[in-house]
């Protein structure tokens, strides 16, 4: 009995190895390139009606921010404590007064960029991180099945 991959004479029992969906009798050395088939292979019991968990959408890991509740009041209070009019504030952040009006009355939520500008200028905190939910990280195991192509390269080399 010779190994189907390297051609060496197999001492002892050949190892049945699955490589790229074909099963080969290989030596112990070559068996590490594929998935060793354990015999006898028992079919897994399948339960009727068992559904796989729905796939979660995978978002890239990033920190997300949202504008806190009551941001309008925070901005107005801070602006007034500084004795600034809405016009003053608008000028300082390079926005229209109507924008300030809408933000302070919370009819408009500032975007992150604008919120940051306001935070910096007024030394307030109106952005907060929010958890995007538990990210499911799928660990890729250490084993990487070799393909016929890999084996061919190994043989040649
Ligand atoms: Zn071999």
Short mmCIF file of C-alpha atoms and ligand atoms in Angstrom, two decimals:
data_model
loop_
_atom_site.label_atom_id
_atom_site.label_comp_id
_atom_site.label_asym_id
_atom_site.label_seq_id
_atom_site.Cartn_x
_atom_site.Cartn_y
_atom_site.Cartn_z
CA UNK A 1 0.00 0.00 0.00
CA UNK A 2 1.37 3.31 -1.06
CA UNK A 3 0.31 6.77 -0.03
CA UNK A 4 -1.87 8.36 -2.68
CA UNK A 5 -0.28 11.72 -2.11
CA UNK A 6 3.42 11.31 -1.64
CA UNK A 7 3.74 7.77 -2.97
CA UNK A 8 5.66 6.53 0.04
CA UNK A 9 5.07 3.06 1.27
CA UNK A 10 2.65 3.18 4.14
CA UNK A 11 3.81 1.44 7.25
CA UNK A 12 0.84 0.08 9.10
CA UNK A 13 -2.69 1.14 8.31
CA UNK A 14 -3.29 3.85 5.74
CA UNK A 15 -5.20 6.87 6.99
CA UNK A 16 -8.41 7.62 5.17
CA UNK A 17 -8.28 11.30 4.56
CA UNK A 18 -10.76 13.56 2.88
CA UNK A 19 -9.12 16.14 0.74
CA UNK A 20 -11.20 18.47 -1.35
CA UNK A 21 -14.15 16.06 -1.26
CA UNK A 22 -12.21 13.05 -2.43
CA UNK A 23 -11.20 10.32 -0.02
CA UNK A 24 -7.66 9.05 -0.22
CA UNK A 25 -5.60 6.46 1.53
CA UNK A 26 -2.58 8.35 2.69
CA UNK A 27 0.30 8.04 5.08
CA UNK A 28 0.23 9.62 8.49
CA UNK A 29 2.43 12.41 7.29
CA UNK A 30 0.07 13.40 4.48
CA UNK A 31 -3.10 12.96 6.52
CA UNK A 32 -2.53 16.33 8.12
CA UNK A 33 -3.33 18.01 4.82
CA UNK A 34 -6.87 16.78 4.89
CA UNK A 35 -9.68 15.83 7.16
CA UNK A 36 -9.25 12.46 8.70
CA UNK A 37 -12.35 10.38 8.32
CA UNK A 38 -13.18 8.50 11.45
CA UNK A 39 -14.76 5.17 10.93
CA UNK A 40 -17.43 4.17 11.33
CA UNK A 41 -19.03 7.47 10.53
CA UNK A 42 -22.30 7.73 12.31
CA UNK A 43 -24.98 9.80 10.69
CA UNK A 44 -26.00 12.63 12.93
CA UNK A 45 -29.50 12.34 14.25
CA UNK A 46 -31.62 15.01 12.77
CA UNK A 47 -34.48 16.40 14.71
CA UNK A 48 -37.51 17.32 12.74
CA UNK A 49 -38.62 20.87 13.06
CA UNK A 50 -35.34 22.12 14.44
CA UNK A 51 -34.41 25.25 12.68
CA UNK A 52 -31.10 26.91 12.60
CA UNK A 53 -30.86 30.22 14.33
CA UNK A 54 -31.35 33.09 11.96
CA UNK A 55 -28.18 34.58 10.72
CA UNK A 56 -27.35 37.84 12.40
CA UNK A 57 -26.39 40.69 10.26
CA UNK A 58 -22.75 41.31 10.75
CA UNK A 59 -21.81 44.89 11.22
CA UNK A 60 -18.23 45.97 11.33
CA UNK A 61 -17.07 46.74 14.82
CA UNK A 62 -17.38 50.44 15.28
CA UNK A 63 -18.33 52.83 17.96
CA UNK A 64 -21.66 54.39 17.35
CA UNK A 65 -22.89 57.59 18.85
CA UNK A 66 -26.26 59.06 19.38
CA UNK A 67 -27.42 62.40 20.58
CA UNK A 68 -28.61 62.27 24.17
CA UNK A 69 -32.15 63.03 25.23
CA UNK A 70 -32.74 66.59 26.22
CA UNK A 71 -29.90 67.88 24.03
CA UNK A 72 -31.92 70.96 23.15
CA UNK A 73 -32.19 71.99 26.78
CA UNK A 74 -28.52 71.28 27.45
CA UNK A 75 -27.48 73.47 24.54
CA UNK A 76 -29.91 76.27 25.39
CA UNK A 77 -28.92 76.33 29.07
CA UNK A 78 -25.23 76.42 28.28
CA UNK A 79 -25.68 79.08 25.62
CA UNK A 80 -27.72 81.27 27.97
CA UNK A 81 -25.25 80.84 30.82
CA UNK A 82 -22.68 82.33 28.51
CA UNK A 83 -24.97 85.17 27.64
CA UNK A 84 -25.00 84.26 23.96
CA UNK A 85 -27.96 84.80 21.73
CA UNK A 86 -28.97 82.13 19.23
CA UNK A 87 -27.37 84.33 16.60
CA UNK A 88 -24.10 84.30 18.53
CA UNK A 89 -24.12 80.55 18.76
CA UNK A 90 -25.09 80.14 15.12
CA UNK A 91 -22.21 82.34 14.08
CA UNK A 92 -19.71 80.45 16.22
CA UNK A 93 -20.56 77.08 14.72
CA UNK A 94 -21.12 78.46 11.26
CA UNK A 95 -24.78 77.53 11.03
CA UNK A 96 -28.01 79.36 10.38
CA UNK A 97 -30.02 80.67 13.33
CA UNK A 98 -32.92 78.54 12.16
CA UNK A 99 -30.76 75.48 12.73
CA UNK A 100 -30.12 76.55 16.32
CA UNK A 101 -33.82 77.20 16.79
CA UNK A 102 -34.71 73.76 15.59
CA UNK A 103 -31.99 72.06 17.61
CA UNK A 104 -32.86 73.83 20.85
CA UNK A 105 -36.53 73.02 20.43
CA UNK A 106 -35.50 69.48 19.50
CA UNK A 107 -37.30 69.59 16.23
CA UNK A 108 -34.03 68.72 14.63
CA UNK A 109 -31.34 66.43 15.90
CA UNK A 110 -27.84 67.62 15.08
CA UNK A 111 -25.77 65.16 13.13
CA UNK A 112 -22.64 63.79 14.76
CA UNK A 113 -20.42 66.38 13.15
CA UNK A 114 -22.52 69.27 14.32
CA UNK A 115 -23.04 67.71 17.74
CA UNK A 116 -19.29 67.43 18.16
CA UNK A 117 -18.88 71.05 17.20
CA UNK A 118 -21.41 72.05 19.84
CA UNK A 119 -19.78 69.83 22.45
CA UNK A 120 -16.41 71.37 21.82
CA UNK A 121 -17.62 74.92 21.75
CA UNK A 122 -19.95 74.73 24.75
CA UNK A 123 -17.95 72.11 26.66
CA UNK A 124 -21.02 69.98 27.03
CA UNK A 125 -21.76 66.34 26.46
CA UNK A 126 -24.57 65.62 24.06
CA UNK A 127 -23.25 62.51 22.38
CA UNK A 128 -23.23 59.12 23.92
CA UNK A 129 -21.94 55.82 22.77
CA UNK A 130 -24.45 53.15 22.23
CA UNK A 131 -23.82 49.51 22.01
CA UNK A 132 -24.58 48.08 18.63
CA UNK A 133 -25.60 44.87 20.32
CA UNK A 134 -23.49 41.87 20.96
CA UNK A 135 -21.34 41.19 18.02
CA UNK A 136 -21.04 37.60 17.20
CA UNK A 137 -17.52 36.84 16.32
CA UNK A 138 -17.09 33.66 14.45
CA UNK A 139 -13.76 32.18 15.27
CA UNK A 140 -12.11 30.50 12.39
CA UNK A 141 -10.45 27.47 13.78
CA UNK A 142 -6.83 26.66 13.33
CA UNK A 143 -7.55 23.92 10.87
CA UNK A 144 -7.58 24.87 7.29
CA UNK A 145 -8.48 22.12 4.92
CA UNK A 146 -6.01 21.68 2.16
CA UNK A 147 -7.19 21.58 -1.39
CA UNK A 148 -6.02 19.39 -4.22
CA UNK A 149 -4.13 22.39 -5.47
CA UNK A 150 -2.17 22.63 -2.24
CA UNK A 151 -1.40 18.96 -2.34
CA UNK A 152 -0.19 19.23 -5.92
CA UNK A 153 2.18 21.95 -4.85
CA UNK A 154 3.42 19.85 -1.95
CA UNK A 155 4.00 16.88 -4.24
CA UNK A 156 5.94 18.92 -6.74
CA UNK A 157 8.07 20.54 -4.12
ZN1 LIG B 1 2.09 10.50 2.10
#
